[in-house]
C-alpha positions as MATLAB code, in Angstrom:
seq = 'ETDEVINRHIAKVRCRVEHVFGFIEMSMKGSICRAIGKARAKTNVTLTNLLYNICRFEQIKRLGLPSWA';
ca = [
    -262.659 -136.222  129.916;
    -260.611 -135.606  133.044;
    -258.233 -138.417  132.083;
    -257.499 -136.624  128.802;
    -256.677 -133.396  130.648;
    -254.398 -135.215  133.085;
    -252.678 -137.138  130.286;
    -252.158 -133.927  128.285;
    -250.461 -132.299  131.286;
    -248.245 -135.340  131.884;
    -247.357 -135.488  128.177;
    -246.290 -131.810  128.153;
    -243.924 -132.344  131.069;
    -242.588 -135.619  129.638;
    -242.001 -134.014  126.234;
    -239.968 -131.156  127.720;
    -237.830 -133.531  129.804;
    -237.269 -135.877  126.852;
    -236.129 -132.965  124.666;
    -233.576 -131.874  127.269;
    -232.107 -135.364  127.607;
    -232.197 -135.832  123.844;
    -230.233 -132.630  123.304;
    -227.672 -133.608  125.933;
    -227.213 -137.072  124.405;
    -227.185 -136.124  120.727;
    -225.461 -132.733  120.705;
    -223.245 -132.863  123.767;
    -222.512 -136.611  123.949;
    -223.470 -136.430  127.609;
    -224.879 -139.903  128.161;
    -221.473 -141.356  129.032;
    -220.008 -140.526  132.431;
    -216.659 -142.127  133.127;
    -215.676 -141.081  136.616;
    -214.371 -142.794  139.698;
    -216.154 -141.604  142.827;
    -219.407 -139.831  143.514;
    -217.815 -136.398  143.724;
    -216.351 -136.600  140.222;
    -219.551 -138.047  138.770;
    -221.568 -135.275  140.423;
    -219.185 -132.666  139.033;
    -219.528 -134.196  135.560;
    -223.334 -134.078  135.712;
    -223.301 -130.540  137.111;
    -221.024 -129.258  134.343;
    -223.136 -131.009  131.698;
    -226.267 -129.323  133.075;
    -224.497 -125.963  133.198;
    -223.419 -126.338  129.577;
    -226.972 -127.230  128.542;
    -228.290 -124.128  130.335;
    -225.720 -121.934  128.578;
    -226.647 -123.429  125.181;
    -230.342 -122.945  125.900;
    -229.813 -119.350  127.084;
    -227.932 -118.547  123.893;
    -230.707 -120.098  121.806;
    -233.401 -118.110  123.630;
    -231.512 -114.842  123.163;
    -230.622 -115.543  119.512;
    -234.183 -116.441  118.531;
    -235.800 -113.775  120.705;
    -238.054 -116.277  122.470;
    -240.177 -115.081  125.396;
    -238.912 -116.008  128.828;
    -240.879 -118.086  131.339;
    -240.533 -115.559  134.165;
];
C-alpha cells in the first residue's frame, strides 16, 4: 500500500519532467548543443529553458489554466 503511494508520487514528478524534455526536444529541437566552452554551453541551455518558460507561459494564459501559486 505505501509502495503504491510512493510510486504514484514518483511517477507524477517523472511524468512532468519527461513532458518538459519531450517538448524541448520535439518542438524546439533543443537536444543538440554545439558549443565550445562551458560558458557558451551554459548560455545555450539557459536560453533554451527561458524559451520553454515563455512558451509555457503563453500556453497557460491562452488556455486560461490555473496557476500553481
